[in-house]
mmCIF file of C-alpha atoms in Angstrom:
data_model
loop_
_atom_site.group_PDB
_atom_site.id
_atom_site.type_symbol
_atom_site.label_atom_id
_atom_site.label_comp_id
_atom_site.label_asym_id
_atom_site.label_seq_id
_atom_site.Cartn_x
_atom_site.Cartn_y
_atom_site.Cartn_z
ATOM 1 C CA MET A 1 91.139 131.164 79.156
ATOM 2 C CA ASP A 2 94.871 130.520 78.793
ATOM 3 C CA ALA A 3 96.850 127.756 77.069
ATOM 4 C CA LEU A 4 96.663 125.312 79.976
ATOM 5 C CA ALA A 5 92.941 125.819 80.487
ATOM 6 C CA ALA A 6 92.405 125.333 76.753
ATOM 7 C CA VAL A 7 94.109 121.923 76.882
ATOM 8 C CA VAL A 8 92.068 120.782 79.900
ATOM 9 C CA THR A 9 88.870 121.991 78.225
ATOM 10 C CA LEU A 10 89.577 119.838 75.158
ATOM 11 C CA LEU A 11 90.386 116.825 77.359
ATOM 12 C CA LYS A 12 86.809 116.988 78.758
ATOM 13 C CA PRO A 13 87.416 114.877 81.906
ATOM 14 C CA GLN A 14 84.412 112.866 83.044
ATOM 15 C CA THR A 15 83.191 109.649 84.701
ATOM 16 C CA ILE A 16 84.634 109.799 88.217
ATOM 17 C CA LEU A 17 85.307 106.669 90.261
ATOM 18 C CA SER A 18 86.874 107.398 93.640
ATOM 19 C CA LYS A 19 87.804 105.149 96.545
ATOM 20 C CA VAL A 20 89.743 104.997 99.787
ATOM 21 C CA VAL A 21 92.786 102.696 99.875
ATOM 22 C CA ARG A 22 94.155 101.543 103.234
ATOM 23 C CA GLY A 23 97.145 99.389 104.135
ATOM 24 C CA ALA A 24 98.327 97.794 107.370
ATOM 25 C CA GLY A 25 101.412 95.786 108.278
ATOM 26 C CA ARG A 26 103.614 94.693 105.400
ATOM 27 C CA TRP A 27 101.855 94.670 102.052
ATOM 28 C CA GLY A 28 102.487 95.181 98.363
ATOM 29 C CA ILE A 29 100.229 95.231 95.290
ATOM 30 C CA ARG A 30 100.799 95.693 91.578
ATOM 31 C CA TYR A 31 98.363 96.706 88.846
ATOM 32 C CA PRO A 32 98.780 96.425 85.061
ATOM 33 C CA ALA A 33 98.739 99.530 82.871
ATOM 34 C CA PHE A 34 95.327 101.176 82.899
ATOM 35 C CA GLY A 35 95.787 103.918 80.326
ATOM 36 C CA GLN A 36 93.122 106.253 81.720
ATOM 37 C CA PRO A 37 94.013 109.186 84.001
ATOM 38 C CA SER A 38 94.107 108.694 87.778
ATOM 39 C CA PHE A 39 95.062 110.565 90.921
ATOM 40 C CA ALA A 40 95.767 109.918 94.584
ATOM 41 C CA LEU A 41 96.120 112.023 97.706
ATOM 42 C CA VAL A 42 98.009 110.477 100.635
ATOM 43 C CA ILE A 43 95.854 111.056 103.712
ATOM 44 C CA ALA A 44 98.283 109.137 105.946
ATOM 45 C CA GLY A 45 101.588 107.563 105.011
ATOM 46 C CA PRO A 46 104.211 106.734 104.134
ATOM 47 C CA CYS A 47 104.271 104.122 101.381
ATOM 48 C CA TRP A 48 106.218 103.410 98.198
ATOM 49 C CA LEU A 49 105.103 103.868 94.602
ATOM 50 C CA THR A 50 106.947 102.281 91.672
ATOM 51 C CA THR A 51 105.937 102.805 88.053
ATOM 52 C CA GLU A 52 107.166 100.921 84.999
ATOM 53 C CA GLY A 53 110.633 102.042 83.993
ATOM 54 C CA ALA A 54 111.063 104.476 86.905
ATOM 55 C CA ARG A 55 112.767 104.463 90.285
ATOM 56 C CA PRO A 56 110.621 103.992 93.432
ATOM 57 C CA THR A 57 109.027 107.123 94.888
ATOM 58 C CA ARG A 58 108.379 107.462 98.609
ATOM 59 C CA LEU A 59 104.978 109.015 99.243
ATOM 60 C CA GLU A 60 104.420 110.944 102.455
ATOM 61 C CA THR A 61 101.293 112.268 104.145
ATOM 62 C CA GLY A 62 99.898 115.118 102.053
ATOM 63 C CA ASP A 63 101.582 114.111 98.789
ATOM 64 C CA PHE A 64 99.556 114.192 95.571
ATOM 65 C CA ILE A 65 100.070 112.025 92.471
ATOM 66 C CA LEU A 66 98.501 112.462 89.039
ATOM 67 C CA PHE A 67 98.877 110.118 86.050
ATOM 68 C CA PRO A 68 97.494 111.570 82.774
ATOM 69 C CA ALA A 69 97.632 107.986 81.436
ATOM 70 C CA THR A 70 98.050 105.443 84.234
ATOM 71 C CA PRO A 71 100.957 103.041 83.617
ATOM 72 C CA GLY A 72 101.558 99.728 85.317
ATOM 73 C CA PHE A 73 102.466 100.501 88.915
ATOM 74 C CA ALA A 74 103.146 98.948 92.297
ATOM 75 C CA MET A 75 102.513 100.214 95.816
ATOM 76 C CA ALA A 76 103.980 98.744 98.979
ATOM 77 C CA SER A 77 104.647 99.346 102.642
ATOM 78 C CA ASP A 78 108.357 98.813 101.961
ATOM 79 C CA LEU A 79 110.554 97.900 99.021
ATOM 80 C CA GLN A 80 111.394 94.427 100.357
ATOM 81 C CA VAL A 81 107.817 93.214 99.841
ATOM 82 C CA LYS A 82 107.147 91.411 96.565
ATOM 83 C CA PRO A 83 103.945 93.001 95.270
ATOM 84 C CA LYS A 84 100.954 90.814 94.466
ATOM 85 C CA LEU A 85 99.516 91.294 90.978
ATOM 86 C CA LEU A 86 95.885 92.433 91.087
ATOM 87 C CA LYS A 87 93.295 93.138 88.447
ATOM 88 C CA LEU A 88 91.510 96.453 88.289
ATOM 89 C CA PRO A 89 88.112 96.078 90.024
ATOM 90 C CA SER A 90 85.342 95.330 87.542
ATOM 91 C CA GLU A 91 82.799 97.000 89.832
ATOM 92 C CA HIS A 92 83.007 100.246 91.758
ATOM 93 C CA VAL A 93 84.093 99.862 95.374
ATOM 94 C CA ASP A 94 84.247 102.558 98.029
ATOM 95 C CA GLU A 95 87.207 101.137 99.927
ATOM 96 C CA ILE A 96 90.067 98.674 99.426
ATOM 97 C CA PHE A 97 92.193 97.231 102.226
ATOM 98 C CA HIS A 98 95.656 95.716 101.754
ATOM 99 C CA GLY A 99 97.726 93.826 104.297
ATOM 100 C CA ASP A 100 96.782 92.617 107.784
ATOM 101 C CA MET A 101 93.176 93.524 108.560
ATOM 102 C CA ASN A 102 93.811 92.817 112.255
ATOM 103 C CA LEU A 103 96.110 95.843 112.445
ATOM 104 C CA ALA A 104 95.237 99.514 112.391
ATOM 105 C CA PRO A 105 95.920 101.066 108.959
ATOM 106 C CA SER A 106 99.241 102.847 108.668
ATOM 107 C CA VAL A 107 98.551 104.091 105.135
ATOM 108 C CA THR A 108 95.416 105.769 103.768
ATOM 109 C CA LEU A 109 95.017 107.201 100.287
ATOM 110 C CA LEU A 110 92.114 108.841 98.551
ATOM 111 C CA GLY A 111 92.300 107.970 94.874
ATOM 112 C CA GLY A 112 90.246 108.048 91.742
ATOM 113 C CA TYR A 113 90.061 107.237 88.053
ATOM 114 C CA PHE A 114 88.362 109.218 85.329
ATOM 115 C CA ALA A 115 88.266 109.439 81.548
ATOM 116 C CA PHE A 116 89.371 111.937 78.925
ATOM 117 C CA ASP A 117 87.477 112.532 75.702
ATOM 118 C CA PRO A 118 89.014 109.880 73.399
ATOM 119 C CA ILE A 119 88.793 112.210 70.406
ATOM 120 C CA ASN A 120 91.856 114.174 71.502
ATOM 121 C CA ALA A 121 93.216 112.328 74.536
ATOM 122 C CA SER A 122 96.198 110.675 72.844
ATOM 123 C CA MET A 123 97.508 113.896 71.314
ATOM 124 C CA LEU A 124 97.016 116.060 74.393
ATOM 125 C CA VAL A 125 98.266 113.535 76.951
ATOM 126 C CA ASP A 126 101.537 113.364 75.006
ATOM 127 C CA LEU A 127 102.052 117.052 75.871
ATOM 128 C CA LEU A 128 101.938 116.319 79.616
ATOM 129 C CA PRO A 129 104.488 114.646 81.898
ATOM 130 C CA PRO A 130 103.790 110.921 82.540
ATOM 131 C CA MET A 131 103.560 111.491 86.318
ATOM 132 C CA LEU A 132 103.056 114.569 88.461
ATOM 133 C CA HIS A 133 104.184 114.343 92.081
ATOM 134 C CA ILE A 134 103.390 117.319 94.276
ATOM 135 C CA GLN A 135 104.994 116.806 97.674
ATOM 136 C CA ALA A 136 103.337 117.888 100.905
ATOM 137 C CA SER A 137 106.254 120.242 101.523
ATOM 138 C CA ASP A 138 105.333 122.133 98.344
ATOM 139 C CA PRO A 139 102.931 125.006 99.139
ATOM 140 C CA ALA A 140 100.930 124.034 96.031
ATOM 141 C CA SER A 141 99.763 120.821 97.739
ATOM 142 C CA GLY A 142 97.480 122.923 99.895
ATOM 143 C CA ASN A 143 95.622 124.004 96.760
ATOM 144 C CA VAL A 144 95.073 120.487 95.403
ATOM 145 C CA ALA A 145 94.110 118.595 98.589
ATOM 146 C CA PRO A 146 90.806 120.441 99.258
ATOM 147 C CA ILE A 147 89.690 119.811 95.674
ATOM 148 C CA VAL A 148 90.350 116.066 96.027
ATOM 149 C CA GLU A 149 88.337 116.050 99.251
ATOM 150 C CA LEU A 150 85.463 117.776 97.462
ATOM 151 C CA ILE A 151 85.621 115.194 94.654
ATOM 152 C CA LYS A 152 85.348 112.379 97.201
ATOM 153 C CA ARG A 153 82.416 114.025 98.964
ATOM 154 C CA GLU A 154 80.575 114.789 95.736
ATOM 155 C CA ALA A 155 81.157 111.283 94.348
ATOM 156 C CA SER A 156 79.729 109.761 97.543
ATOM 157 C CA ASP A 157 76.538 111.848 97.538
ATOM 158 C CA LYS A 158 73.803 111.253 94.994
ATOM 159 C CA ARG A 159 72.642 114.819 94.542
ATOM 160 C CA PRO A 160 71.167 116.688 91.558
ATOM 161 C CA GLY A 161 73.803 118.001 89.163
ATOM 162 C CA GLN A 162 76.431 115.546 90.389
ATOM 163 C CA ALA A 163 77.932 114.822 86.957
ATOM 164 C CA LEU A 164 78.376 118.522 86.176
ATOM 165 C CA VAL A 165 79.896 119.295 89.588
ATOM 166 C CA LEU A 166 82.334 116.370 89.347
ATOM 167 C CA THR A 167 83.398 117.381 85.855
ATOM 168 C CA ARG A 168 84.136 120.931 86.982
ATOM 169 C CA LEU A 169 86.011 119.735 90.083
ATOM 170 C CA ILE A 170 88.196 117.424 88.001
ATOM 171 C CA GLU A 171 88.915 120.254 85.560
ATOM 172 C CA ILE A 172 89.936 122.513 88.455
ATOM 173 C CA MET A 173 92.074 119.756 89.980
ATOM 174 C CA LEU A 174 93.840 119.165 86.665
ATOM 175 C CA VAL A 175 94.584 122.847 86.086
ATOM 176 C CA GLU A 176 95.789 123.303 89.664
ATOM 177 C CA ALA A 177 97.953 120.172 89.565
ATOM 178 C CA LEU A 178 99.454 120.940 86.154
ATOM 179 C CA ARG A 179 100.330 124.537 86.936
ATOM 180 C CA SER A 180 101.707 123.506 90.352
ATOM 181 C CA ALA A 181 103.763 120.561 89.095
ATOM 182 C CA PRO A 182 107.424 120.867 90.108
ATOM 183 C CA SER A 183 109.828 121.644 87.291
ATOM 184 C CA GLU A 184 112.204 118.772 86.554
ATOM 185 C CA PRO A 185 115.714 119.701 85.362
ATOM 186 C CA LYS A 186 115.420 117.745 82.101
ATOM 187 C CA SER A 187 111.665 117.945 81.599
ATOM 188 C CA GLY A 188 110.167 119.306 78.407
ATOM 189 C CA GLY A 189 106.756 119.496 76.803
ATOM 190 C CA LEU A 190 103.866 121.894 77.248
ATOM 191 C CA LEU A 191 104.391 122.636 80.960
ATOM 192 C CA ALA A 192 108.038 123.500 80.377
ATOM 193 C CA GLY A 193 106.992 125.752 77.505
ATOM 194 C CA LEU A 194 104.423 127.531 79.648
ATOM 195 C CA ARG A 195 107.098 128.221 82.277
ATOM 196 C CA ASP A 196 109.208 129.968 79.656
ATOM 197 C CA SER A 197 107.977 133.574 79.662
ATOM 198 C CA GLN A 198 108.618 134.110 75.936
ATOM 199 C CA LEU A 199 107.395 130.743 74.647
ATOM 200 C CA ALA A 200 104.289 131.068 76.825
ATOM 201 C CA ILE A 201 103.237 134.158 74.855
ATOM 202 C CA ALA A 202 103.491 132.271 71.560
ATOM 203 C CA LEU A 203 101.655 129.265 73.007
ATOM 204 C CA ARG A 204 98.848 131.489 74.216
ATOM 205 C CA GLY A 205 98.543 132.933 70.719
ATOM 206 C CA ILE A 206 98.335 129.458 69.150
ATOM 207 C CA HIS A 207 95.823 128.159 71.684
ATOM 208 C CA MET A 208 93.562 131.184 71.829
ATOM 209 C CA LYS A 209 93.676 132.288 68.169
ATOM 210 C CA ALA A 210 93.834 129.082 66.156
ATOM 211 C CA SER A 211 92.238 130.863 63.195
ATOM 212 C CA HIS A 212 94.985 133.504 62.984
ATOM 213 C CA PRO A 213 97.297 133.108 59.935
ATOM 214 C CA TRP A 214 100.319 132.306 62.067
ATOM 215 C CA THR A 215 103.744 131.938 60.481
ATOM 216 C CA LEU A 216 107.077 131.155 62.062
ATOM 217 C CA ASP A 217 107.979 134.849 61.757
ATOM 218 C CA SER A 218 104.785 136.101 63.407
ATOM 219 C CA LEU A 219 105.048 133.600 66.264
ATOM 220 C CA ALA A 220 108.656 134.623 66.833
ATOM 221 C CA ARG A 221 107.581 138.280 66.957
ATOM 222 C CA GLN A 222 104.915 137.373 69.509
ATOM 223 C CA ALA A 223 107.636 135.842 71.671
ATOM 224 C CA GLY A 224 109.944 138.817 71.149
ATOM 225 C CA MET A 225 112.652 136.616 69.635
ATOM 226 C CA SER A 226 114.461 136.175 66.350
ATOM 227 C CA ARG A 227 113.043 133.542 64.007
ATOM 228 C CA SER A 228 115.991 131.141 64.411
ATOM 229 C CA SER A 229 116.277 131.531 68.200
ATOM 230 C CA PHE A 230 112.540 131.016 68.647
ATOM 231 C CA ALA A 231 112.425 127.924 66.418
ATOM 232 C CA ASP A 232 115.410 126.365 68.181
ATOM 233 C CA ARG A 233 114.121 127.105 71.694
ATOM 234 C CA PHE A 234 110.588 125.941 70.923
ATOM 235 C CA ALA A 235 111.778 122.616 69.471
ATOM 236 C CA ARG A 236 114.302 122.052 72.262
ATOM 237 C CA ILE A 237 111.860 122.720 75.112
ATOM 238 C CA ILE A 238 108.520 121.525 73.738
ATOM 239 C CA GLY A 239 109.839 118.722 71.556
ATOM 240 C CA THR A 240 108.389 119.667 68.187
ATOM 241 C CA THR A 241 108.578 122.582 65.750
ATOM 242 C CA PRO A 242 106.313 125.622 66.216
ATOM 243 C CA LEU A 243 104.442 125.008 62.959
ATOM 244 C CA ASN A 244 103.927 121.324 63.703
ATOM 245 C CA TYR A 245 102.576 122.218 67.144
ATOM 246 C CA LEU A 246 100.268 124.766 65.496
ATOM 247 C CA LEU A 247 99.037 122.087 63.088
ATOM 248 C CA GLN A 248 98.414 119.575 65.889
ATOM 249 C CA TRP A 249 96.498 122.129 67.930
ATOM 250 C CA ARG A 250 94.356 123.190 64.965
ATOM 251 C CA ILE A 251 93.472 119.568 64.220
ATOM 252 C CA ALA A 252 92.620 118.943 67.891
ATOM 253 C CA VAL A 253 90.322 121.980 67.960
ATOM 254 C CA ALA A 254 88.775 120.927 64.641
ATOM 255 C CA LYS A 255 88.041 117.413 65.874
ATOM 256 C CA ASN A 256 86.323 118.865 68.922
ATOM 257 C CA MET A 257 84.231 121.210 66.784
ATOM 258 C CA LEU A 258 83.201 118.484 64.365
ATOM 259 C CA ALA A 259 82.357 116.002 67.124
ATOM 260 C CA HIS A 260 80.752 118.192 69.769
ATOM 261 C CA GLU A 261 79.687 121.491 68.221
ATOM 262 C CA GLN A 262 78.045 120.107 65.061
ATOM 263 C CA MET A 263 79.886 122.568 62.841
ATOM 264 C CA SER A 264 80.155 121.917 59.126
ATOM 265 C CA VAL A 265 83.505 121.098 57.526
ATOM 266 C CA ALA A 266 83.599 124.545 55.863
ATOM 267 C CA GLU A 267 82.794 126.352 59.150
ATOM 268 C CA THR A 268 85.391 124.313 61.005
ATOM 269 C CA ALA A 269 88.025 125.023 58.363
ATOM 270 C CA LEU A 270 87.622 128.798 58.788
ATOM 271 C CA ALA A 271 87.532 128.518 62.590
ATOM 272 C CA VAL A 272 90.958 126.863 62.679
ATOM 273 C CA GLY A 273 92.718 129.020 60.135
ATOM 274 C CA TYR A 274 92.125 127.454 56.718
ATOM 275 C CA GLN A 275 90.750 129.549 53.868
ATOM 276 C CA SER A 276 89.082 126.619 52.117
ATOM 277 C CA ALA A 277 87.438 123.363 53.093
ATOM 278 C CA SER A 278 89.636 121.468 50.639
ATOM 279 C CA ALA A 279 92.884 122.745 52.185
ATOM 280 C CA PHE A 280 91.574 121.884 55.624
ATOM 281 C CA SER A 281 90.468 118.393 54.512
ATOM 282 C CA THR A 282 93.913 117.727 53.030
ATOM 283 C CA ALA A 283 95.673 118.736 56.260
ATOM 284 C CA PHE A 284 93.159 116.825 58.401
ATOM 285 C CA SER A 285 93.559 113.658 56.315
ATOM 286 C CA ARG A 286 97.340 113.881 56.357
ATOM 287 C CA GLU A 287 97.416 114.304 60.144
ATOM 288 C CA THR A 288 94.692 111.824 61.199
ATOM 289 C CA GLY A 289 94.586 109.287 58.363
ATOM 290 C CA SER A 290 90.952 110.026 57.523
ATOM 291 C CA SER A 291 89.018 112.900 55.978
ATOM 292 C CA PRO A 292 86.701 115.043 58.141
ATOM 293 C CA LYS A 293 83.684 113.278 56.654
ATOM 294 C CA GLU A 294 85.207 109.849 57.354
ATOM 295 C CA PHE A 295 86.004 110.985 60.890
ATOM 296 C CA LEU A 296 82.365 112.004 61.457
ATOM 297 C CA GLU A 297 81.060 108.769 59.948
ATOM 298 C CA ALA A 298 83.293 106.725 62.240
ATOM 299 C CA LEU A 299 81.950 108.675 65.225
ATOM 300 C CA ARG A 300 78.346 108.016 64.193
ATOM 301 C CA GLN A 301 79.033 104.305 63.857
ATOM 302 C CA ALA A 302 80.651 104.241 67.289
ATOM 303 C CA LEU A 303 77.593 105.741 68.970
ATOM 304 C CA PRO A 304 75.337 103.213 70.752
#
């Protein structure tokens, strides 16, 4: 497992709702912010996508879009159409049609929503770009499209093991989409760090050996850089200091262990690099606002 796979594993995607969206004639719709992750593959196009605070994006046949946390967005046949505000469907539907139903559809999308594990979603989603757009002209689109088709087929069939298969397909789709995402000139964050050959080595060390007694010096040596150059490059590209990133990752791993692996506080402390439960509890409380025991109690109370 590498750094990207480790992030997707902690996100634990699940609960797949997929549907076909068609449009004919002139049409435009707008949805409020949803917050959960979503994706769409353009089977036939084109159409326009506009997200809050961003310029319109023209989607062509074969394009793929992924939102780690879906913002408010609008879709339309053309930019002159005033989009109609809609509410997210309260019940699952297999197909939605927009525009003139007397005309043959000119736009068809295969889309879906799913959920990340809320325990770590907010921290990990912040490491990802707000929108990934893989264009059909990008060779990587050929890797994502078949997975989306498999998700649609599996979601439509009620077969044994469906939940497990869908979870694995979504994990594969996320890894493929994230590693294939085009590099933006001014983009930063985890993906930009993973594209940097030297920072990627340090990130792999943090993600795969959270229990190692990492220091700024040892991480810099991993990257083959001087301490000052490494610290400056890490902060500039990823957006936080190396030691703060290390702390955030350790806390994310610890929360997963406490919530899903039923490990004790002392066992968890050692697994994420702390020599004592008290030192771990202090760091955990400072970072999350609650002690490990309070975190576990809140989880128990939240269970149905």
